CSV table of C-alpha atoms in Angstrom, one decimal:
chain,number,residue,atom,x,y,z
A,1,MET,CA,0.0,0.0,0.0
A,2,SER,CA,2.9,2.3,0.7
A,3,HIS,CA,3.5,3.1,-3.0
A,4,ASP,CA,0.3,5.1,-3.3
A,5,VAL,CA,0.3,6.8,0.1
A,6,LEU,CA,0.3,10.2,-1.4
A,7,ASP,CA,-1.9,9.6,-4.4
A,8,GLY,CA,-4.4,12.4,-4.9
A,9,PHE,CA,-2.5,15.2,-3.2
A,10,VAL,CA,-3.6,18.6,-4.5
A,11,SER,CA,-1.4,21.3,-5.9
A,12,ALA,CA,0.3,23.7,-3.5
A,13,GLN,CA,-1.9,26.5,-4.9
A,14,ARG,CA,-5.0,24.6,-3.9
A,15,TYR,CA,-3.7,23.6,-0.5
A,16,ALA,CA,-2.6,27.1,0.4
A,17,GLU,CA,-6.0,28.5,-0.8
A,18,VAL,CA,-7.9,26.1,1.5
A,19,GLN,CA,-5.7,27.0,4.5
A,20,HIS,CA,-6.0,30.7,3.8
A,21,PHE,CA,-9.8,30.3,3.2
A,22,TYR,CA,-10.3,28.7,6.6
A,23,ALA,CA,-8.1,31.4,8.4
A,24,TYR,CA,-10.1,34.1,6.7
A,25,GLN,CA,-13.5,32.4,7.2
A,26,MET,CA,-13.2,31.6,10.9
A,27,GLY,CA,-11.5,34.9,11.6
A,28,LEU,CA,-14.7,36.6,10.4
A,29,LEU,CA,-16.8,34.5,12.9
A,30,ASP,CA,-14.4,35.0,15.8
A,31,ASP,CA,-14.5,38.8,15.1
A,32,GLY,CA,-18.3,38.6,15.3
A,33,ASP,CA,-19.0,39.5,11.7
A,34,VAL,CA,-21.6,36.7,11.2
A,35,ALA,CA,-23.0,38.2,8.0
A,36,ALA,CA,-19.6,38.1,6.3
A,37,TRP,CA,-19.0,34.6,7.8
A,38,ALA,CA,-22.3,33.3,6.4
A,39,ALA,CA,-21.4,34.8,3.0
A,40,THR,CA,-18.7,32.1,2.8
A,41,PHE,CA,-21.5,29.5,2.5
A,42,THR,CA,-23.6,28.9,-0.6
A,43,ASP,CA,-27.3,29.9,-0.5
A,44,ASP,CA,-28.2,26.3,-0.3
A,45,ALA,CA,-25.5,25.2,2.2
A,46,VAL,CA,-26.2,22.5,4.8
A,47,PHE,CA,-24.5,22.7,8.2
A,48,GLU,CA,-24.6,19.4,10.2
A,49,ASP,CA,-23.4,18.5,13.6
A,50,ALA,CA,-23.9,15.6,16.0
A,51,THR,CA,-26.2,17.2,18.5
A,52,SER,CA,-28.9,19.1,16.6
A,53,GLU,CA,-31.0,19.2,13.4
A,54,PRO,CA,-29.1,20.2,10.2
A,55,LEU,CA,-29.3,23.8,9.3
A,56,LEU,CA,-30.6,24.2,5.8
A,57,GLY,CA,-29.5,27.2,3.8
A,58,ARG,CA,-27.3,30.2,4.4
A,59,VAL,CA,-30.1,32.2,6.1
A,60,ALA,CA,-30.7,29.4,8.7
A,61,ILE,CA,-27.0,29.0,9.3
A,62,GLN,CA,-26.5,32.7,9.8
A,63,THR,CA,-29.5,33.1,12.1
A,64,SER,CA,-28.5,30.1,14.3
A,65,VAL,CA,-24.9,31.3,14.6
A,66,GLN,CA,-25.8,34.9,15.2
A,67,ALA,CA,-27.7,33.8,18.3
A,68,ARG,CA,-24.6,32.1,19.7
A,69,VAL,CA,-22.3,35.0,18.8
A,70,ASP,CA,-24.7,37.4,20.5
A,71,GLN,CA,-24.6,35.3,23.7
A,72,LEU,CA,-20.8,35.2,23.7
A,73,LYS,CA,-20.7,38.9,23.2
A,74,ALA,CA,-23.1,39.4,26.1
A,75,GLU,CA,-20.8,37.3,28.3
A,76,GLY,CA,-17.8,39.3,27.2
A,77,ARG,CA,-16.1,36.1,26.0
A,78,GLN,CA,-13.7,36.0,23.0
A,79,PHE,CA,-14.2,32.7,21.1
A,80,ARG,CA,-11.5,31.3,18.8
A,81,HIS,CA,-11.9,28.5,16.2
A,82,TRP,CA,-8.5,27.0,15.3
A,83,PHE,CA,-8.4,24.8,12.2
A,84,GLY,CA,-5.4,22.7,11.3
A,85,MET,CA,-4.3,19.3,9.9
A,86,VAL,CA,-6.1,20.0,6.6
A,87,ASN,CA,-6.7,17.2,4.1
A,88,VAL,CA,-7.9,18.2,0.6
A,89,THR,CA,-9.2,16.0,-2.2
A,90,GLU,CA,-10.4,17.2,-5.6
A,91,ARG,CA,-13.8,16.1,-6.8
A,92,PRO,CA,-14.5,15.3,-10.4
A,93,ASP,CA,-17.0,18.2,-10.5
A,94,GLY,CA,-14.4,20.8,-9.7
A,95,GLY,CA,-15.2,21.0,-6.0
A,96,LEU,CA,-13.1,20.0,-3.1
A,97,ASP,CA,-13.7,17.6,-0.2
A,98,THR,CA,-11.8,18.6,2.9
A,99,SER,CA,-11.4,17.2,6.4
A,100,LEU,CA,-9.6,19.0,9.2
A,101,TYR,CA,-9.1,19.2,12.9
A,102,ALA,CA,-10.5,22.1,14.9
A,103,LEU,CA,-10.1,23.3,18.4
A,104,ALA,CA,-12.7,25.5,20.1
A,105,MET,CA,-11.4,27.8,22.8
A,106,SER,CA,-12.4,31.0,24.5
A,107,THR,CA,-11.2,33.6,27.0
A,108,PRO,CA,-13.5,35.7,29.2
A,109,ALA,CA,-12.6,39.4,29.8
A,110,GLY,CA,-9.9,39.4,32.4
A,111,GLY,CA,-9.9,35.6,32.7
A,112,ALA,CA,-8.0,32.5,31.5
A,113,LEU,CA,-8.2,30.5,28.3
A,114,THR,CA,-10.4,27.4,28.2
A,115,VAL,CA,-10.0,24.9,25.5
A,116,HIS,CA,-13.5,23.6,25.1
A,117,GLY,CA,-13.0,20.6,22.8
A,118,HIS,CA,-11.8,19.1,19.6
A,119,VAL,CA,-13.9,18.4,16.5
A,120,VAL,CA,-13.4,16.9,13.1
A,121,CYS,CA,-14.8,19.1,10.3
A,122,ARG,CA,-15.6,17.8,6.8
A,123,ASP,CA,-16.5,20.3,4.1
A,124,HIS,CA,-17.6,20.2,0.6
A,125,LEU,CA,-16.2,23.4,-1.1
A,126,VAL,CA,-17.4,24.7,-4.4
A,127,PRO,CA,-15.4,27.2,-6.6
A,128,GLN,CA,-16.8,30.7,-6.7
A,129,ALA,CA,-15.1,33.5,-8.7
A,130,GLY,CA,-11.6,32.2,-8.1
A,131,GLY,CA,-12.3,31.4,-4.5
A,132,TRP,CA,-14.3,28.9,-2.5
A,133,LEU,CA,-17.6,28.6,-0.7
A,134,VAL,CA,-18.9,25.9,1.7
A,135,ARG,CA,-21.8,23.9,0.3
A,136,ARG,CA,-21.9,21.4,3.2
A,137,ARG,CA,-20.2,21.3,6.5
A,138,HIS,CA,-20.3,18.4,8.9
A,139,VAL,CA,-18.9,18.9,12.4
A,140,ALA,CA,-18.2,15.8,14.6
A,141,PRO,CA,-17.1,16.6,18.2
A,142,ASP,CA,-14.8,14.1,19.8
A,143,GLY,CA,-16.3,12.3,22.8
A,144,ILE,CA,-19.9,12.5,21.5
B,1,MET,CA,22.9,37.4,9.9
B,2,SER,CA,19.6,38.9,8.9
B,3,HIS,CA,20.4,38.8,5.1
B,4,ASP,CA,20.2,35.0,5.0
B,5,VAL,CA,17.4,34.5,7.5
B,6,LEU,CA,15.3,32.6,4.9
B,7,ASP,CA,18.1,30.8,3.0
B,8,GLY,CA,17.1,27.2,2.3
B,9,PHE,CA,13.3,27.6,2.2
B,10,VAL,CA,11.8,24.9,0.1
B,11,SER,CA,9.2,25.4,-2.7
B,12,ALA,CA,5.6,25.9,-1.9
B,13,GLN,CA,4.9,22.6,-3.5
B,14,ARG,CA,7.3,20.8,-1.1
B,15,TYR,CA,6.0,22.7,1.9
B,16,ALA,CA,2.3,21.9,1.1
B,17,GLU,CA,3.1,18.3,0.4
B,18,VAL,CA,4.8,17.9,3.8
B,19,GLN,CA,1.9,19.6,5.6
B,20,HIS,CA,-0.6,17.5,3.7
B,21,PHE,CA,1.4,14.3,4.4
B,22,TYR,CA,1.3,14.9,8.1
B,23,ALA,CA,-2.4,15.6,8.2
B,24,TYR,CA,-3.0,12.4,6.2
B,25,GLN,CA,-0.5,10.3,8.2
B,26,MET,CA,-1.6,11.3,11.7
B,27,GLY,CA,-5.3,11.1,10.7
B,28,LEU,CA,-4.8,7.5,9.9
B,29,LEU,CA,-3.4,6.9,13.3
B,30,ASP,CA,-6.1,8.9,15.1
B,31,ASP,CA,-8.7,6.9,13.1
B,32,GLY,CA,-7.2,3.7,14.4
B,33,ASP,CA,-5.9,2.4,11.1
B,34,VAL,CA,-2.5,1.4,12.4
B,35,ALA,CA,-1.6,-0.7,9.3
B,36,ALA,CA,-2.2,2.2,6.9
B,37,TRP,CA,-0.3,4.6,9.3
B,38,ALA,CA,2.7,2.2,9.5
B,39,ALA,CA,2.7,2.0,5.7
B,40,THR,CA,3.8,5.7,5.7
B,41,PHE,CA,7.2,4.5,7.2
B,42,THR,CA,9.9,2.7,5.2
B,43,ASP,CA,10.5,-1.0,5.9
B,44,ASP,CA,13.7,-0.1,7.7
B,45,ALA,CA,12.4,3.0,9.5
B,46,VAL,CA,13.6,3.9,13.0
B,47,PHE,CA,11.3,5.5,15.6
B,48,GLU,CA,13.0,7.1,18.6
B,49,ASP,CA,11.6,8.8,21.6
B,50,ALA,CA,13.1,10.0,24.9
B,51,THR,CA,11.7,7.3,27.2
B,52,SER,CA,12.0,3.9,25.5
B,53,GLU,CA,14.3,1.9,23.2
B,54,PRO,CA,14.2,2.8,19.5
B,55,LEU,CA,11.7,0.8,17.4
B,56,LEU,CA,13.6,-0.7,14.5
B,57,GLY,CA,11.7,-1.4,11.3
B,58,ARG,CA,8.1,-0.8,10.2
B,59,VAL,CA,6.9,-4.1,11.7
B,60,ALA,CA,8.2,-3.2,15.2
B,61,ILE,CA,6.7,0.3,14.9
B,62,GLN,CA,3.3,-1.0,13.9
B,63,THR,CA,3.3,-3.7,16.6
B,64,SER,CA,4.2,-1.2,19.3
B,65,VAL,CA,1.7,1.4,18.2
B,66,GLN,CA,-1.1,-1.1,17.7
B,67,ALA,CA,-0.9,-2.0,21.4
B,68,ARG,CA,-1.3,1.6,22.4
B,69,VAL,CA,-4.2,2.1,20.0
B,70,ASP,CA,-5.9,-1.0,21.2
B,71,GLN,CA,-5.7,0.3,24.8
B,72,LEU,CA,-7.2,3.7,23.8
B,73,LYS,CA,-10.0,1.9,22.0
B,74,ALA,CA,-10.7,-0.2,25.1
B,75,GLU,CA,-10.9,3.0,27.1
B,76,GLY,CA,-13.2,4.6,24.6
B,77,ARG,CA,-10.8,7.5,24.3
B,78,GLN,CA,-10.4,9.5,21.0
B,79,PHE,CA,-6.7,10.5,20.7
B,80,ARG,CA,-5.6,13.3,18.4
B,81,HIS,CA,-2.1,14.3,17.2
B,82,TRP,CA,-1.9,17.8,16.0
B,83,PHE,CA,1.2,18.8,14.0
B,84,GLY,CA,2.1,22.3,13.2
B,85,MET,CA,4.9,24.9,12.9
B,86,VAL,CA,6.6,22.8,10.2
B,87,ASN,CA,10.2,23.4,9.1
B,88,VAL,CA,11.4,21.6,6.0
B,89,THR,CA,15.0,21.4,4.6
B,90,GLU,CA,16.0,19.6,1.5
B,91,ARG,CA,18.8,17.1,1.8
B,92,PRO,CA,21.4,16.6,-1.0
B,93,ASP,CA,20.2,13.0,-1.4
B,94,GLY,CA,16.7,14.1,-2.4
B,95,GLY,CA,15.1,13.5,1.0
B,96,LEU,CA,13.8,16.0,3.5
B,97,ASP,CA,14.7,16.9,7.0
B,98,THR,CA,11.7,18.2,8.9
B,99,SER,CA,11.0,19.5,12.4
B,100,LEU,CA,7.7,20.4,13.8
B,101,TYR,CA,5.6,21.0,17.0
B,102,ALA,CA,3.0,18.4,18.0
B,103,LEU,CA,0.3,18.5,20.6
B,104,ALA,CA,-1.1,15.2,21.9
B,105,MET,CA,-4.7,15.4,23.2
B,106,SER,CA,-7.6,13.1,23.8
B,107,THR,CA,-11.3,13.1,24.7
B,108,PRO,CA,-13.0,10.2,26.5
B,109,ALA,CA,-16.6,9.2,25.6
B,110,GLY,CA,-18.9,11.8,27.1
B,111,GLY,CA,-16.0,13.6,28.7
B,112,ALA,CA,-13.8,16.7,28.4
B,113,LEU,CA,-10.7,17.3,26.3
B,114,THR,CA,-7.3,16.8,27.9
B,115,VAL,CA,-4.1,18.2,26.3
B,116,HIS,CA,-1.5,15.7,27.3
B,117,GLY,CA,1.7,17.5,26.2
B,118,HIS,CA,3.8,19.1,23.6
B,119,VAL,CA,6.6,17.4,21.7
B,120,VAL,CA,9.1,18.3,19.0
B,121,CYS,CA,9.2,15.8,16.2
B,122,ARG,CA,12.1,15.5,13.8
B,123,ASP,CA,11.7,13.4,10.7
B,124,HIS,CA,13.9,12.2,7.8
B,125,LEU,CA,11.5,11.8,4.8
B,126,VAL,CA,12.4,9.9,1.7
B,127,PRO,CA,10.6,10.3,-1.7
B,128,GLN,CA,8.4,7.4,-2.8
B,129,ALA,CA,6.4,7.4,-6.0
B,130,GLY,CA,5.7,11.1,-5.9
B,131,GLY,CA,5.0,11.2,-2.2
B,132,TRP,CA,7.0,10.7,1.0
B,133,LEU,CA,7.7,8.0,3.6
B,134,VAL,CA,9.3,8.4,7.1
B,135,ARG,CA,12.7,6.8,7.4
B,136,ARG,CA,13.4,8.1,10.8
B,137,ARG,CA,11.3,9.8,13.4
B,138,HIS,CA,12.6,11.3,16.6
B,139,VAL,CA,10.1,12.5,19.2
B,140,ALA,CA,11.3,14.7,22.1
B,141,PRO,CA,8.6,15.5,24.7
B,142,ASP,CA,8.9,18.9,26.5
B,143,GLY,CA,9.7,18.6,30.2
B,144,ILE,CA,11.5,15.3,29.9
C,1,MET,CA,-20.6,39.9,-1.1
C,2,SER,CA,-19.9,36.2,-1.6
C,3,HIS,CA,-18.5,36.7,-5.1
C,4,ASP,CA,-15.4,38.3,-3.8
C,5,VAL,CA,-14.8,36.3,-0.6
C,6,LEU,CA,-11.4,35.2,-1.7
C,7,ASP,CA,-10.2,38.4,-3.5
C,8,GLY,CA,-6.7,39.2,-2.6
C,9,PHE,CA,-5.4,35.8,-1.8
C,10,VAL,CA,-1.7,35.6,-2.2
C,11,SER,CA,0.2,32.9,-4.2
C,12,ALA,CA,1.0,29.5,-2.7
C,13,GLN,CA,4.7,30.5,-2.8
C,14,ARG,CA,4.0,33.6,-0.6
C,15,TYR,CA,1.7,31.7,1.7
C,16,ALA,CA,4.1,28.8,2.3
C,17,GLU,CA,7.0,31.3,2.8
C,18,VAL,CA,5.1,33.1,5.5
C,19,GLN,CA,4.1,29.9,7.3
C,20,HIS,CA,7.7,28.6,7.1
C,21,PHE,CA,9.1,31.9,8.3
C,22,TYR,CA,6.9,31.8,11.4
C,23,ALA,CA,7.9,28.2,12.2
C,24,TYR,CA,11.5,29.1,11.7
C,25,GLN,CA,11.3,32.4,13.6
C,26,MET,CA,9.4,31.2,16.7
C,27,GLY,CA,11.5,28.0,16.8
C,28,LEU,CA,14.6,30.2,17.3
C,29,LEU,CA,12.9,31.9,20.2
C,30,ASP,CA,11.6,28.7,21.8
C,31,ASP,CA,15.1,27.2,21.5
C,32,GLY,CA,16.5,30.2,23.4
C,33,ASP,CA,18.5,31.7,20.5
C,34,VAL,CA,17.3,35.3,21.1
C,35,ALA,CA,20.0,36.9,19.0
C,36,ALA,CA,19.0,34.9,15.9
C,37,TRP,CA,15.3,35.5,16.7
C,38,ALA,CA,15.9,39.3,16.9
C,39,ALA,CA,17.7,39.1,13.6
C,40,THR,CA,14.3,38.3,12.0
C,41,PHE,CA,13.3,41.9,12.8
C,42,THR,CA,14.4,45.0,11.0
C,43,ASP,CA,16.8,47.4,12.7
C,44,ASP,CA,14.0,49.9,13.1
C,45,ALA,CA,11.3,47.3,14.0
C,46,VAL,CA,8.5,48.1,16.5
C,47,PHE,CA,7.0,45.5,18.8
C,48,GLU,CA,3.7,46.5,20.4
C,49,ASP,CA,1.5,44.6,22.9
C,50,ALA,CA,-1.5,45.6,25.0
C,51,THR,CA,0.2,45.8,28.4
C,52,SER,CA,3.5,47.6,28.1
C,53,GLU,CA,5.2,50.4,26.2
C,54,PRO,CA,6.2,49.6,22.5
C,55,LEU,CA,9.7,48.3,22.0
C,56,LEU,CA,11.5,50.5,19.5
C,57,GLY,CA,14.2,48.9,17.4
C,58,ARG,CA,15.8,45.5,17.2
C,59,VAL,CA,18.2,46.1,20.1
C,60,ALA,CA,15.3,47.0,22.5
C,61,ILE,CA,13.3,44.0,21.3
C,62,GLN,CA,16.2,41.7,21.8
C,63,THR,CA,17.1,43.1,25.2
C,64,SER,CA,13.5,42.8,26.5
C,65,VAL,CA,13.0,39.3,25.2
C,66,GLN,CA,16.4,38.1,26.4
C,67,ALA,CA,15.4,39.0,30.0
C,68,ARG,CA,12.2,36.9,29.7
C,69,VAL,CA,14.1,33.9,28.1
C,70,ASP,CA,16.7,34.0,30.9
C,71,GLN,CA,13.9,33.9,33.5
C,72,LEU,CA,12.3,30.9,31.8
C,73,LYS,CA,15.7,29.2,31.6
C,74,ALA,CA,16.3,29.7,35.3
C,75,GLU,CA,12.9,28.2,36.0
C,76,GLY,CA,13.7,25.2,33.8
C,77,ARG,CA,10.5,25.9,31.8
C,78,GLN,CA,10.2,25.1,28.0
C,79,PHE,CA,8.1,27.7,26.4
C,80,ARG,CA,6.4,27.2,23.0
C,81,HIS,CA,4.8,29.7,20.6
C,82,TRP,CA,2.4,28.1,18.2
C,83,PHE,CA,1.3,30.2,15.3
C,84,GLY,CA,-1.6,29.2,13.0
C,85,MET,CA,-4.6,30.5,11.1
C,86,VAL,CA,-2.5,32.8,9.0
C,87,ASN,CA,-3.9,35.5,6.8
C,88,VAL,CA,-1.6,37.3,4.3
C,89,THR,CA,-2.2,40.4,2.2
C,90,GLU,CA,0.2,41.9,-0.2
C,91,ARG,CA,1.0,45.6,0.2
C,92,PRO,CA,1.5,47.9,-2.7
C,93,ASP,CA,5.1,48.6,-1.5
C,94,GLY,CA,6.1,44.9,-1.8
C,95,GLY,CA,5.6,44.1,1.9
C,96,LEU,CA,3.1,41.9,3.5
C,97,ASP,CA,0.4,42.4,6.1
C,98,THR,CA,-0.3,39.3,8.1
C,99,SER,CA,-2.6,38.3,10.9
C,100,LEU,CA,-2.6,35.1,12.8
C,101,TYR,CA,-3.6,33.2,15.9
C,102,ALA,CA,-1.0,32.2,18.4
C,103,LEU,CA,-1.1,30.0,21.5
C,104,ALA,CA,1.5,30.4,24.3
C,105,MET,CA,2.2,27.3,26.2
C,106,SER,CA,5.0,25.9,28.4
C,107,THR,CA,6.1,22.8,30.3
C,108,PRO,CA,8.3,22.8,33.4
C,109,ALA,CA,10.9,20.1,33.8
C,110,GLY,CA,9.1,16.9,34.9
C,111,GLY,CA,5.8,18.7,34.9
C,112,ALA,CA,2.6,19.1,32.8
C,113,LEU,CA,1.8,21.4,29.9
C,114,THR,CA,0.1,24.7,30.6
C,115,VAL,CA,-1.6,26.6,27.8
C,116,HIS,CA,-1.2,30.2,29.0
C,117,GLY,CA,-3.4,32.0,26.5
C,118,HIS,CA,-4.4,33.0,23.0
C,119,VAL,CA,-3.3,36.1,21.2
C,120,VAL,CA,-3.8,37.7,17.8
C,121,CYS,CA,-0.6,38.8,16.1
C,122,ARG,CA,-0.5,41.3,13.3
C,123,ASP,CA,2.8,41.8,11.4
C,124,HIS,CA,4.1,44.0,8.7
C,125,LEU,CA,6.8,42.0,6.9
C,126,VAL,CA,9.3,43.5,4.5
C,127,PRO,CA,11.3,41.6,1.8
C,128,GLN,CA,14.9,40.9,2.5
C,129,ALA,CA,17.2,38.9,0.2
C,130,GLY,CA,14.5,36.6,-0.9
C,131,GLY,CA,13.1,36.2,2.6
C,132,TRP,CA,11.2,38.3,5.1
C,133,LEU,CA,11.8,40.4,8.2
C,134,VAL,CA,9.3,41.8,10.7
C,135,ARG,CA,9.1,45.6,10.6
C,136,ARG,CA,6.2,45.9,13.1
C,137,ARG,CA,4.5,43.3,15.3
C,138,HIS,CA,1.4,44.0,17.2
C,139,VAL,CA,0.3,41.4,19.8
C,140,ALA,CA,-3.2,41.5,21.2
C,141,PRO,CA,-3.9,38.9,24.0
C,142,ASP,CA,-7.5,37.7,24.2
C,143,GLY,CA,-9.3,38.7,27.4
C,144,ILE,CA,-7.3,41.9,27.9
């Protein structure tokens, strides 16, 4: 099996774009700009996690996440989403399948950092004007 | 000294390949596929850490790590290896010397994340059919 | 807004260089080589954080950081700076503006890892002999 360990690796350009996209995307959310964050999803995007009903469409995603962000803001808590360990596979249709590790952490005003947990995120990305949008995100928290 | 701070940086293609290789490799281990993980080492690979005898050869590496993975599985604990802060240097023989930071963390079923510790990992990678295999891995945990 | 989500992304070469530069740079500091670390700043570099006066010039930066490194060494504590989630924007003058997430962590001899906190780091990088130097670094710790 070792001869094909690296089959299917994408170009450096694609790999850097995906890393950069995630830094950009999750920075928008952590900065509290939920509208701009939601704009990185397609109109018909689906957001799935292990503990609640799937969110169907960009509007539903934005509404749900805005509520969480408002709550964090009211608590004075700075949340951070750290993505890493990115795998990227090209799809025949021009899209990308990605999987990555993510750490969720936050710091209250004047307080200490808490690392809340680790999740595996799987995205289907579609090309859009030279960049990428999320068409489907599946988030699987460890331990659940 | 500042004029040559970046001498020896590898191409973006090489750098992305190495990052992608580590995400792929350690994902195999964290998913419990020890045979596929071991297949990312050469037959004659050496695995060294600070606290035990070196493991000599892919078979010895696979056997040792399978025992640890079986134990984690019995405990219902999801382990994650997070690699980052990657340095890559090209060797005259076509191989790569890498050094990187790694965080070891795990989450028990229904429980909270624990970050176990930080290690520095140094690899000698050799080219294989367009990809890479680990010929030697040296793991140095902080604090030991 | 979605049509221009990825406008302004840099080339894979630039993105990999910046990631590699940070792994190299902060590895120097964590290894205790403060002179080599300071050499990754310009002579006239400015280092700003939220809690003290700005450090003006490479000599001031090196002197201040050397004192901290000496203290960590006396305590037998291994510090690690982990940079990730990198954003890079090219400036019209040939430099780069970057922003990134950073985790500060350390491990005492024989002891357990502590994750001290999360900061957002914003750099102005200038080209130097094919590589990069920091002309200005602004560090904003979460929670302060």
